[in-house]
Amino acid sequence: MARSLNEWLWQHEFWLPPGITWEDMQESEDVHYPQPRDLLLSIPFALILVVIRCAFERAIALPLSSKLGVRDKQRPKAQPNPTLETFYSTRCKNPEDGELISLAKQCDLPVRKVERWFRRRRNTDRPSLSKKFCEACWRFTFYIISFFTGLAVLYDKPWLWDHRECWTGYPQQPLQPSLFWYYLLELSFYWSLVFTLPFDVKRKDFKEQIVHHAATIFLISFSYCANYIRIGTLVMVIHDASDCFLEPTKIFNYMKWKKTCDSLFMIFSAVFLISRLVIFPYTVLYNTYYYSMEIFQPFFGYYFMNALLIILQLLHVFWSCLIIHMVYKFILQGTMEKDMRSDTEESDKDEEREKIREKEKNGITYFSNVTSNNYIQRNGSEPLNNRTHLTNGHVKER
């Protein structure tokens, strides 16, 4: 059964244009073509990247965060409560009003204390500022290396300047060693992101990130097997260009360098919008949809490749809308709005307000509007030292 499935999966009609078979893609001593088995190397390389990342964050990024003044906020811890902890871990982290009332009755606590417990418990699970800083440093380091590696590999390639060259001789385009290692580097990195998803900082676009990683891995893998190497390298270098500015923007935001952060954010916005909404559609989408038809007739791989690219473009539009909204707020307010993808830490200011209200109800709050001669105006001037405060906050004559 496995053999039949393997034969069905690797039918040349799925992967290659009409008239081309796998026999036409046989390797020789001088000519090498992409082999699907090569992709298996990305798994151990991804694990190596995970190890390198852990070492980098501990030995370089974390000490650097301390030197640059990145401090974790002190968070009040939730008091141990087995009932609330069980509900939090098994049912819901943000209960509704009815559930709060029910839990308050079970624990014999005021509703506000139960609400405060859940707020503090959620804050405990949120990543610290130093963790966000370390993650941004790692990604920035990789994107810089990857982007300049891509430029070094592609600067002398004809398809970087003339996009029709992506299809010259396709699919019988020999695989160069530099292109192989560039592909392996990118694919290994995205596999490493998948492996570390449970431990990375989770943002509000977490589901979109999963779709992006899955589409990217499928796109890189399929383009390698079908020898869409040339178009694949263009996709990767275009994506890395804007990511090189995103991560340092986060880093300076965590350092609270406001002006530098705002300036980098505007640069990132311009690079992202131009590269993802202008260059990517023309260089990649139009190229794969229109120019490729000058060389061969449509086949399954053609439709599948374009479907994955369209998914990426829809994600580009989604993130572009968020960025344009933030730029609009920046122009109006003169300062960058908080990243809407971030999961904002909840404040305990509500607790302070509650304490003030309780003090006022118990009469602990004293009169503060005292005149310069220590008199209070009430139906005429009366000396303050002739009156006393009762526990209910009223005033009684001595």
Short mmCIF file of N, CA, C and O in Angstrom, two decimals, residues 78-208:
data_model
loop_
_atom_site.label_atom_id
_atom_site.label_comp_id
_atom_site.label_asym_id
_atom_site.label_seq_id
_atom_site.Cartn_x
_atom_site.Cartn_y
_atom_site.Cartn_z
N ALA A 78 -0.66 35.43 41.79
CA ALA A 78 -1.97 34.99 42.28
C ALA A 78 -1.77 34.03 43.44
O ALA A 78 -0.89 33.17 43.42
N GLN A 79 -2.59 34.19 44.47
CA GLN A 79 -2.50 33.31 45.63
C GLN A 79 -2.91 31.89 45.24
O GLN A 79 -3.81 31.70 44.42
N PRO A 80 -2.27 30.88 45.82
CA PRO A 80 -2.64 29.49 45.48
C PRO A 80 -4.11 29.23 45.80
O PRO A 80 -4.59 29.52 46.90
N ASN A 81 -4.81 28.68 44.82
CA ASN A 81 -6.24 28.36 44.99
C ASN A 81 -6.55 27.18 44.06
O ASN A 81 -6.69 27.36 42.85
N PRO A 82 -6.65 25.97 44.60
CA PRO A 82 -6.85 24.77 43.75
C PRO A 82 -8.09 24.86 42.86
O PRO A 82 -8.06 24.43 41.71
N THR A 83 -9.18 25.41 43.39
CA THR A 83 -10.43 25.47 42.61
C THR A 83 -10.26 26.37 41.40
O THR A 83 -10.62 26.00 40.27
N LEU A 84 -9.73 27.56 41.63
CA LEU A 84 -9.55 28.51 40.53
C LEU A 84 -8.48 28.02 39.55
O LEU A 84 -8.61 28.19 38.33
N GLU A 85 -7.43 27.39 40.08
CA GLU A 85 -6.37 26.88 39.21
C GLU A 85 -6.88 25.77 38.29
O GLU A 85 -6.52 25.71 37.11
N THR A 86 -7.73 24.89 38.84
CA THR A 86 -8.31 23.82 38.03
C THR A 86 -9.18 24.40 36.92
O THR A 86 -9.11 23.96 35.76
N PHE A 87 -9.99 25.39 37.25
CA PHE A 87 -10.85 26.03 36.24
C PHE A 87 -9.99 26.72 35.19
O PHE A 87 -10.28 26.64 33.99
N TYR A 88 -8.93 27.37 35.62
CA TYR A 88 -8.05 28.11 34.70
C TYR A 88 -7.36 27.18 33.71
O TYR A 88 -7.25 27.49 32.53
N SER A 89 -6.88 26.05 34.20
CA SER A 89 -6.08 25.16 33.35
C SER A 89 -6.93 24.23 32.49
O SER A 89 -6.47 23.79 31.43
N THR A 90 -8.16 23.93 32.91
CA THR A 90 -8.97 22.96 32.18
C THR A 90 -10.12 23.57 31.40
O THR A 90 -10.55 23.00 30.40
N ARG A 91 -10.62 24.73 31.82
CA ARG A 91 -11.83 25.26 31.18
C ARG A 91 -11.61 26.57 30.46
O ARG A 91 -11.75 26.66 29.25
N CYS A 92 -11.24 27.60 31.19
CA CYS A 92 -11.19 28.92 30.57
C CYS A 92 -10.24 29.81 31.37
O CYS A 92 -10.19 29.75 32.60
N LYS A 93 -9.48 30.65 30.65
CA LYS A 93 -8.57 31.58 31.29
C LYS A 93 -9.20 32.95 31.53
O LYS A 93 -8.66 33.75 32.27
N ASN A 94 -10.32 33.20 30.88
CA ASN A 94 -10.99 34.49 31.03
C ASN A 94 -12.49 34.24 31.21
O ASN A 94 -13.27 34.38 30.26
N PRO A 95 -12.92 33.85 32.41
CA PRO A 95 -14.32 33.45 32.62
C PRO A 95 -15.30 34.61 32.46
O PRO A 95 -14.96 35.77 32.66
N GLU A 96 -16.54 34.25 32.11
CA GLU A 96 -17.62 35.23 31.99
C GLU A 96 -18.12 35.62 33.38
O GLU A 96 -17.73 35.04 34.39
N ASP A 97 -19.01 36.62 33.40
CA ASP A 97 -19.51 37.13 34.69
C ASP A 97 -20.21 36.03 35.49
O ASP A 97 -20.03 35.92 36.71
N GLY A 98 -21.04 35.22 34.80
CA GLY A 98 -21.75 34.15 35.50
C GLY A 98 -20.80 33.14 36.10
O GLY A 98 -21.02 32.65 37.23
N GLU A 99 -19.74 32.82 35.38
CA GLU A 99 -18.75 31.87 35.89
C GLU A 99 -17.97 32.46 37.06
O GLU A 99 -17.63 31.74 38.02
N LEU A 100 -17.70 33.75 37.01
CA LEU A 100 -17.02 34.41 38.13
C LEU A 100 -17.85 34.34 39.40
O LEU A 100 -17.33 34.08 40.49
N ILE A 101 -19.15 34.58 39.26
CA ILE A 101 -20.05 34.54 40.43
C ILE A 101 -20.09 33.12 41.01
O ILE A 101 -20.02 32.93 42.23
N SER A 102 -20.18 32.12 40.12
CA SER A 102 -20.22 30.73 40.59
C SER A 102 -18.92 30.35 41.30
O SER A 102 -18.94 29.72 42.36
N LEU A 103 -17.79 30.76 40.73
CA LEU A 103 -16.50 30.45 41.36
C LEU A 103 -16.34 31.18 42.69
O LEU A 103 -15.76 30.64 43.64
N ALA A 104 -16.86 32.40 42.77
CA ALA A 104 -16.79 33.16 44.02
C ALA A 104 -17.55 32.45 45.14
O ALA A 104 -17.10 32.40 46.29
N LYS A 105 -18.70 31.87 44.79
CA LYS A 105 -19.48 31.13 45.79
C LYS A 105 -18.75 29.86 46.23
O LYS A 105 -18.75 29.52 47.42
N GLN A 106 -18.13 29.18 45.27
CA GLN A 106 -17.42 27.95 45.62
C GLN A 106 -16.23 28.22 46.53
O GLN A 106 -15.93 27.43 47.43
N CYS A 107 -15.56 29.35 46.29
CA CYS A 107 -14.35 29.66 47.07
C CYS A 107 -14.64 30.55 48.27
O CYS A 107 -13.71 30.86 49.04
N ASP A 108 -15.90 30.97 48.41
CA ASP A 108 -16.29 31.87 49.50
C ASP A 108 -15.43 33.15 49.47
O ASP A 108 -14.86 33.56 50.48
N LEU A 109 -15.34 33.74 48.26
CA LEU A 109 -14.57 34.97 48.06
C LEU A 109 -15.42 36.00 47.34
O LEU A 109 -16.37 35.64 46.63
N PRO A 110 -15.12 37.29 47.51
CA PRO A 110 -15.82 38.31 46.71
C PRO A 110 -15.51 38.11 45.23
O PRO A 110 -14.44 37.63 44.85
N VAL A 111 -16.46 38.52 44.40
CA VAL A 111 -16.30 38.36 42.95
C VAL A 111 -15.07 39.12 42.45
O VAL A 111 -14.33 38.64 41.59
N ARG A 112 -14.84 40.31 43.02
CA ARG A 112 -13.70 41.11 42.56
C ARG A 112 -12.37 40.44 42.87
O ARG A 112 -11.40 40.58 42.13
N LYS A 113 -12.30 39.71 43.97
CA LYS A 113 -11.06 39.01 44.29
C LYS A 113 -10.82 37.85 43.33
O LYS A 113 -9.68 37.57 42.95
N VAL A 114 -11.91 37.20 42.93
CA VAL A 114 -11.79 36.12 41.94
C VAL A 114 -11.36 36.69 40.60
O VAL A 114 -10.49 36.14 39.93
N GLU A 115 -11.94 37.82 40.23
CA GLU A 115 -11.56 38.49 38.98
C GLU A 115 -10.10 38.91 39.01
O GLU A 115 -9.37 38.76 38.03
N ARG A 116 -9.66 39.43 40.17
CA ARG A 116 -8.27 39.84 40.33
C ARG A 116 -7.34 38.63 40.24
O ARG A 116 -6.26 38.72 39.65
N TRP A 117 -7.76 37.49 40.81
CA TRP A 117 -6.93 36.28 40.75
C TRP A 117 -6.70 35.87 39.31
O TRP A 117 -5.57 35.55 38.92
N PHE A 118 -7.74 35.86 38.48
CA PHE A 118 -7.61 35.46 37.08
C PHE A 118 -6.75 36.47 36.31
O PHE A 118 -5.97 36.08 35.44
N ARG A 119 -6.87 37.76 36.64
CA ARG A 119 -6.06 38.76 35.97
C ARG A 119 -4.59 38.53 36.28
O ARG A 119 -3.74 38.58 35.37
N ARG A 120 -4.27 38.30 37.53
CA ARG A 120 -2.88 38.06 37.90
C ARG A 120 -2.36 36.74 37.33
O ARG A 120 -1.19 36.64 36.93
N ARG A 121 -3.23 35.74 37.30
CA ARG A 121 -2.81 34.44 36.77
C ARG A 121 -2.51 34.53 35.26
O ARG A 121 -1.54 33.92 34.78
N ARG A 122 -3.32 35.29 34.53
CA ARG A 122 -3.06 35.48 33.10
C ARG A 122 -1.77 36.23 32.88
O ARG A 122 -1.00 35.93 31.96
N ASN A 123 -1.52 37.23 33.71
CA ASN A 123 -0.27 38.00 33.59
C ASN A 123 0.96 37.12 33.85
O ASN A 123 2.02 37.33 33.26
N THR A 124 0.81 36.15 34.76
CA THR A 124 1.93 35.25 35.05
C THR A 124 2.33 34.44 33.82
O THR A 124 3.52 34.17 33.59
N ASP A 125 1.35 34.05 33.02
CA ASP A 125 1.62 33.25 31.82
C ASP A 125 2.14 34.07 30.66
O ASP A 125 2.63 33.51 29.67
N ARG A 126 2.01 35.38 30.73
CA ARG A 126 2.47 36.21 29.62
C ARG A 126 4.01 36.28 29.61
O ARG A 126 4.63 36.30 30.67
N PRO A 127 4.60 36.30 28.42
CA PRO A 127 6.07 36.32 28.34
C PRO A 127 6.64 37.61 28.91
O PRO A 127 6.03 38.68 28.78
N SER A 128 7.80 37.52 29.50
CA SER A 128 8.45 38.69 30.06
C SER A 128 9.07 39.53 28.95
O SER A 128 9.23 39.08 27.81
N LEU A 129 9.43 40.75 29.30
CA LEU A 129 10.02 41.66 28.32
C LEU A 129 11.37 41.15 27.83
O LEU A 129 11.71 41.27 26.65
N SER A 130 12.14 40.55 28.74
CA SER A 130 13.44 40.03 28.35
C SER A 130 13.30 38.85 27.38
O SER A 130 14.12 38.68 26.47
N LYS A 131 12.26 38.03 27.55
CA LYS A 131 12.02 36.92 26.63
C LYS A 131 11.69 37.46 25.23
O LYS A 131 12.18 36.95 24.22
N LYS A 132 10.84 38.50 25.17
CA LYS A 132 10.51 39.11 23.88
C LYS A 132 11.76 39.71 23.23
O LYS A 132 11.96 39.59 22.01
N PHE A 133 12.60 40.33 24.04
CA PHE A 133 13.83 40.93 23.53
C PHE A 133 14.75 39.85 22.94
O PHE A 133 15.29 40.03 21.84
N CYS A 134 14.91 38.75 23.66
CA CYS A 134 15.80 37.68 23.19
C CYS A 134 15.28 37.07 21.88
O CYS A 134 16.06 36.80 20.97
N GLU A 135 13.97 36.87 21.80
CA GLU A 135 13.39 36.30 20.59
C GLU A 135 13.58 37.24 19.40
O GLU A 135 13.93 36.80 18.29
N ALA A 136 13.37 38.53 19.62
CA ALA A 136 13.55 39.51 18.54
C ALA A 136 15.01 39.57 18.09
O ALA A 136 15.30 39.70 16.90
N CYS A 137 15.95 39.48 19.04
CA CYS A 137 17.38 39.49 18.70
C CYS A 137 17.74 38.29 17.83
O CYS A 137 18.50 38.42 16.86
N TRP A 138 17.23 37.12 18.18
CA TRP A 138 17.54 35.93 17.40
C TRP A 138 17.00 36.05 15.98
O TRP A 138 17.69 35.76 15.01
N ARG A 139 15.75 36.47 15.85
CA ARG A 139 15.15 36.57 14.52
C ARG A 139 15.85 37.65 13.69
O ARG A 139 16.05 37.48 12.49
N PHE A 140 16.21 38.74 14.34
CA PHE A 140 16.92 39.80 13.63
C PHE A 140 18.25 39.28 13.09
O PHE A 140 18.62 39.53 11.93
N THR A 141 18.97 38.54 13.94
CA THR A 141 20.26 37.99 13.52
C THR A 141 20.09 37.05 12.33
O THR A 141 20.85 37.11 11.36
N PHE A 142 19.08 36.19 12.41
CA PHE A 142 18.88 35.25 11.30
C PHE A 142 18.46 35.98 10.03
O PHE A 142 18.98 35.68 8.95
N TYR A 143 17.51 36.90 10.13
CA TYR A 143 17.01 37.57 8.92
C TYR A 143 18.12 38.38 8.23
O TYR A 143 18.17 38.43 7.00
N ILE A 144 18.98 38.99 9.03
CA ILE A 144 20.11 39.72 8.43
C ILE A 144 21.03 38.76 7.67
O ILE A 144 21.42 39.01 6.51
N ILE A 145 21.37 37.64 8.32
CA ILE A 145 22.23 36.65 7.67
C ILE A 145 21.56 36.09 6.42
O ILE A 145 22.17 35.97 5.35
N SER A 146 20.28 35.75 6.54
CA SER A 146 19.56 35.15 5.43
C SER A 146 19.41 36.12 4.26
O SER A 146 19.59 35.74 3.09
N PHE A 147 19.09 37.38 4.57
CA PHE A 147 18.88 38.36 3.51
C PHE A 147 20.16 38.61 2.71
O PHE A 147 20.15 38.57 1.47
N PHE A 148 21.25 38.81 3.42
CA PHE A 148 22.51 39.07 2.71
C PHE A 148 23.06 37.81 2.05
O PHE A 148 23.76 37.90 1.04
N THR A 149 22.73 36.65 2.62
CA THR A 149 23.09 35.40 1.92
C THR A 149 22.34 35.31 0.60
O THR A 149 22.92 34.93 -0.44
N GLY A 150 21.05 35.65 0.63
CA GLY A 150 20.26 35.64 -0.59
C GLY A 150 20.78 36.60 -1.63
O GLY A 150 20.87 36.26 -2.83
N LEU A 151 21.16 37.79 -1.20
CA LEU A 151 21.72 38.77 -2.15
C LEU A 151 23.04 38.26 -2.73
O LEU A 151 23.31 38.42 -3.93
N ALA A 152 23.88 37.67 -1.87
CA ALA A 152 25.17 37.16 -2.35
C ALA A 152 24.99 36.03 -3.35
O ALA A 152 25.75 35.90 -4.31
N VAL A 153 23.96 35.20 -3.13
CA VAL A 153 23.71 34.08 -4.02
C VAL A 153 23.10 34.54 -5.34
O VAL A 153 23.41 33.99 -6.41
N LEU A 154 22.26 35.58 -5.30
CA LEU A 154 21.45 35.94 -6.46
C LEU A 154 21.99 37.12 -7.27
O LEU A 154 21.49 37.36 -8.39
N TYR A 155 22.94 37.87 -6.75
CA TYR A 155 23.29 39.13 -7.41
C TYR A 155 23.80 38.93 -8.84
O TYR A 155 23.63 39.80 -9.70
N ASP A 156 24.41 37.78 -9.11
CA ASP A 156 24.93 37.53 -10.46
C ASP A 156 24.05 36.58 -11.26
O ASP A 156 24.44 36.11 -12.33
N LYS A 157 22.84 36.28 -10.74
CA LYS A 157 21.93 35.38 -11.45
C LYS A 157 21.04 36.18 -12.39
O LYS A 157 20.50 37.23 -12.00
N PRO A 158 20.84 35.74 -13.62
CA PRO A 158 20.09 36.53 -14.60
C PRO A 158 18.63 36.72 -14.23
O PRO A 158 18.03 37.75 -14.57
N TRP A 159 18.01 35.76 -13.51
CA TRP A 159 16.59 35.88 -13.21
C TRP A 159 16.29 36.93 -12.13
O TRP A 159 15.14 37.30 -11.95
N LEU A 160 17.32 37.40 -11.43
CA LEU A 160 17.08 38.49 -10.48
C LEU A 160 16.76 39.79 -11.20
O LEU A 160 16.02 40.63 -10.70
N TRP A 161 17.31 39.95 -12.38
CA TRP A 161 17.14 41.19 -13.15
C TRP A 161 16.13 41.04 -14.30
O TRP A 161 15.43 42.00 -14.62
N ASP A 162 16.07 39.87 -14.90
CA ASP A 162 15.10 39.60 -15.96
C ASP A 162 14.25 38.41 -15.52
O ASP A 162 14.69 37.26 -15.55
N HIS A 163 13.02 38.67 -15.09
CA HIS A 163 12.20 37.64 -14.47
C HIS A 163 11.78 36.54 -15.43
O HIS A 163 11.42 35.44 -14.98
N ARG A 164 11.81 36.80 -16.73
CA ARG A 164 11.50 35.74 -17.69
C ARG A 164 12.54 34.62 -17.66
O ARG A 164 12.26 33.48 -18.06
N GLU A 165 13.73 34.96 -17.15
CA GLU A 165 14.79 33.96 -17.06
C GLU A 165 14.46 32.86 -16.06
O GLU A 165 15.13 31.81 -16.04
N CYS A 166 13.45 33.09 -15.21
CA CYS A 166 13.03 32.04 -14.26
C CYS A 166 12.56 30.79 -15.00
O CYS A 166 12.61 29.68 -14.45
N TRP A 167 12.12 30.95 -16.25
CA TRP A 167 11.51 29.84 -16.97
C TRP A 167 12.35 29.38 -18.16
O TRP A 167 11.94 28.47 -18.88
N THR A 168 13.48 29.98 -18.39
CA THR A 168 14.34 29.54 -19.50
C THR A 168 14.85 28.13 -19.24
O THR A 168 15.54 27.88 -18.26
N GLY A 169 14.47 27.20 -20.11
CA GLY A 169 14.91 25.81 -19.97
C GLY A 169 14.16 25.01 -18.93
O GLY A 169 14.54 23.87 -18.65
N TYR A 170 13.13 25.59 -18.31
CA TYR A 170 12.40 24.87 -17.26
C TYR A 170 11.73 23.64 -17.85
O TYR A 170 11.20 23.68 -18.95
N PRO A 171 11.71 22.51 -17.09
CA PRO A 171 12.20 22.31 -15.72
C PRO A 171 13.63 21.80 -15.64
O PRO A 171 14.11 21.48 -14.56
N GLN A 172 14.30 21.68 -16.80
CA GLN A 172 15.66 21.12 -16.81
C GLN A 172 16.67 22.23 -16.51
O GLN A 172 17.50 22.59 -17.34
N GLN A 173 16.58 22.75 -15.28
CA GLN A 173 17.50 23.79 -14.80
C GLN A 173 18.39 23.18 -13.73
O GLN A 173 17.91 22.82 -12.65
N PRO A 174 19.67 23.03 -13.96
CA PRO A 174 20.56 22.40 -12.98
C PRO A 174 20.57 23.14 -11.65
O PRO A 174 20.43 24.37 -11.59
N LEU A 175 20.73 22.38 -10.59
CA LEU A 175 20.77 22.94 -9.23
C LEU A 175 22.20 23.29 -8.87
O LEU A 175 23.07 22.42 -8.85
N GLN A 176 22.43 24.56 -8.56
CA GLN A 176 23.76 25.00 -8.14
C GLN A 176 23.91 24.81 -6.63
O GLN A 176 22.94 24.99 -5.87
N PRO A 177 25.12 24.48 -6.15
CA PRO A 177 25.32 24.25 -4.70
C PRO A 177 24.90 25.45 -3.84
O PRO A 177 24.33 25.27 -2.76
N SER A 178 25.18 26.67 -4.30
CA SER A 178 24.82 27.85 -3.51
C SER A 178 23.31 27.96 -3.33
O SER A 178 22.83 28.32 -2.26
N LEU A 179 22.55 27.63 -4.38
CA LEU A 179 21.09 27.65 -4.28
C LEU A 179 20.59 26.56 -3.35
O LEU A 179 19.63 26.77 -2.59
N PHE A 180 21.23 25.41 -3.38
CA PHE A 180 20.82 24.32 -2.48
C PHE A 180 20.98 24.72 -1.02
O PHE A 180 20.07 24.53 -0.20
N TRP A 181 22.12 25.29 -0.66
CA TRP A 181 22.37 25.65 0.74
C TRP A 181 21.49 26.82 1.17
O TRP A 181 21.07 26.90 2.33
N TYR A 182 21.19 27.72 0.24
CA TYR A 182 20.29 28.83 0.57
C TYR A 182 18.88 28.29 0.86
O TYR A 182 18.22 28.69 1.82
N TYR A 183 18.43 27.35 0.04
CA TYR A 183 17.13 26.71 0.27
C TYR A 183 17.11 25.97 1.60
O TYR A 183 16.15 26.05 2.37
N LEU A 184 18.16 25.22 1.85
CA LEU A 184 18.23 24.44 3.09
C LEU A 184 18.22 25.34 4.32
O LEU A 184 17.58 25.03 5.34
N LEU A 185 18.91 26.48 4.24
CA LEU A 185 18.93 27.42 5.35
C LEU A 185 17.53 27.96 5.65
O LEU A 185 17.10 27.98 6.82
N GLU A 186 16.82 28.37 4.62
CA GLU A 186 15.49 28.94 4.82
C GLU A 186 14.50 27.89 5.31
O GLU A 186 13.73 28.14 6.25
N LEU A 187 14.49 26.73 4.69
CA LEU A 187 13.55 25.68 5.10
C LEU A 187 13.82 25.22 6.53
O LEU A 187 12.88 25.01 7.31
N SER A 188 15.07 25.09 6.89
CA SER A 188 15.42 24.68 8.26
C SER A 188 14.95 25.71 9.27
O SER A 188 14.46 25.35 10.36
N PHE A 189 15.08 26.98 8.93
CA PHE A 189 14.65 28.03 9.86
C PHE A 189 13.15 27.97 10.10
O PHE A 189 12.70 28.07 11.26
N TYR A 190 12.36 27.79 9.06
CA TYR A 190 10.90 27.74 9.25
C TYR A 190 10.47 26.48 9.97
O TYR A 190 9.50 26.50 10.73
N TRP A 191 11.18 25.38 9.76
CA TRP A 191 10.90 24.19 10.56
C TRP A 191 11.22 24.45 12.03
O TRP A 191 10.49 24.01 12.93
N SER A 192 12.31 25.17 12.30
CA SER A 192 12.67 25.47 13.69
C SER A 192 11.61 26.35 14.34
O SER A 192 11.33 26.21 15.54
N LEU A 193 10.99 27.26 13.57
CA LEU A 193 9.91 28.08 14.11
C LEU A 193 8.70 27.23 14.49
O LEU A 193 8.03 27.50 15.48
N VAL A 194 8.43 26.20 13.68
CA VAL A 194 7.34 25.28 14.00
C VAL A 194 7.65 24.51 15.28
O VAL A 194 6.78 24.33 16.14
N PHE A 195 8.88 24.06 15.43
CA PHE A 195 9.27 23.29 16.61
C PHE A 195 9.16 24.12 17.89
O PHE A 195 8.87 23.59 18.97
N THR A 196 9.42 25.43 17.79
CA THR A 196 9.43 26.28 18.99
C THR A 196 8.12 27.06 19.17
O THR A 196 8.04 27.91 20.06
N LEU A 197 7.10 26.77 18.35
CA LEU A 197 5.82 27.48 18.47
C LEU A 197 5.24 27.43 19.88
O LEU A 197 4.76 28.46 20.39
N PRO A 198 5.25 26.27 20.58
CA PRO A 198 4.67 26.24 21.93
C PRO A 198 5.40 27.12 22.94
O PRO A 198 4.83 27.47 23.97
N PHE A 199 6.65 27.49 22.65
CA PHE A 199 7.45 28.23 23.62
C PHE A 199 7.67 29.69 23.23
O PHE A 199 8.11 30.49 24.05
N ASP A 200 7.37 30.03 21.98
CA ASP A 200 7.58 31.40 21.51
C ASP A 200 6.48 32.32 22.01
O ASP A 200 5.43 31.88 22.49
N VAL A 201 6.73 33.63 21.89
CA VAL A 201 5.75 34.63 22.28
C VAL A 201 4.53 34.50 21.38
O VAL A 201 4.64 34.55 20.15
N LYS A 202 3.37 34.31 21.98
CA LYS A 202 2.13 34.17 21.22
C LYS A 202 1.47 35.54 21.07
O LYS A 202 1.22 36.23 22.06
N ARG A 203 1.18 35.90 19.84
CA ARG A 203 0.53 37.17 19.55
C ARG A 203 -0.89 36.93 19.09
O ARG A 203 -1.32 35.79 18.92
N LYS A 204 -1.61 38.03 18.87
CA LYS A 204 -3.02 37.91 18.52
C LYS A 204 -3.22 37.32 17.13
O LYS A 204 -4.30 36.81 16.83
N ASP A 205 -2.20 37.39 16.28
CA ASP A 205 -2.30 36.79 14.95
C ASP A 205 -1.63 35.41 14.93
O ASP A 205 -1.04 35.00 13.94
N PHE A 206 -1.75 34.69 16.05
CA PHE A 206 -1.10 33.38 16.19
C PHE A 206 -1.58 32.41 15.11
O PHE A 206 -0.78 31.69 14.51
N LYS A 207 -2.88 32.39 14.83
CA LYS A 207 -3.42 31.48 13.81
C LYS A 207 -2.89 31.84 12.42
O LYS A 207 -2.56 30.96 11.63
N GLU A 208 -2.81 33.15 12.15
CA GLU A 208 -2.26 33.57 10.86
C GLU A 208 -0.79 33.19 10.73
O GLU A 208 -0.32 32.85 9.63
#
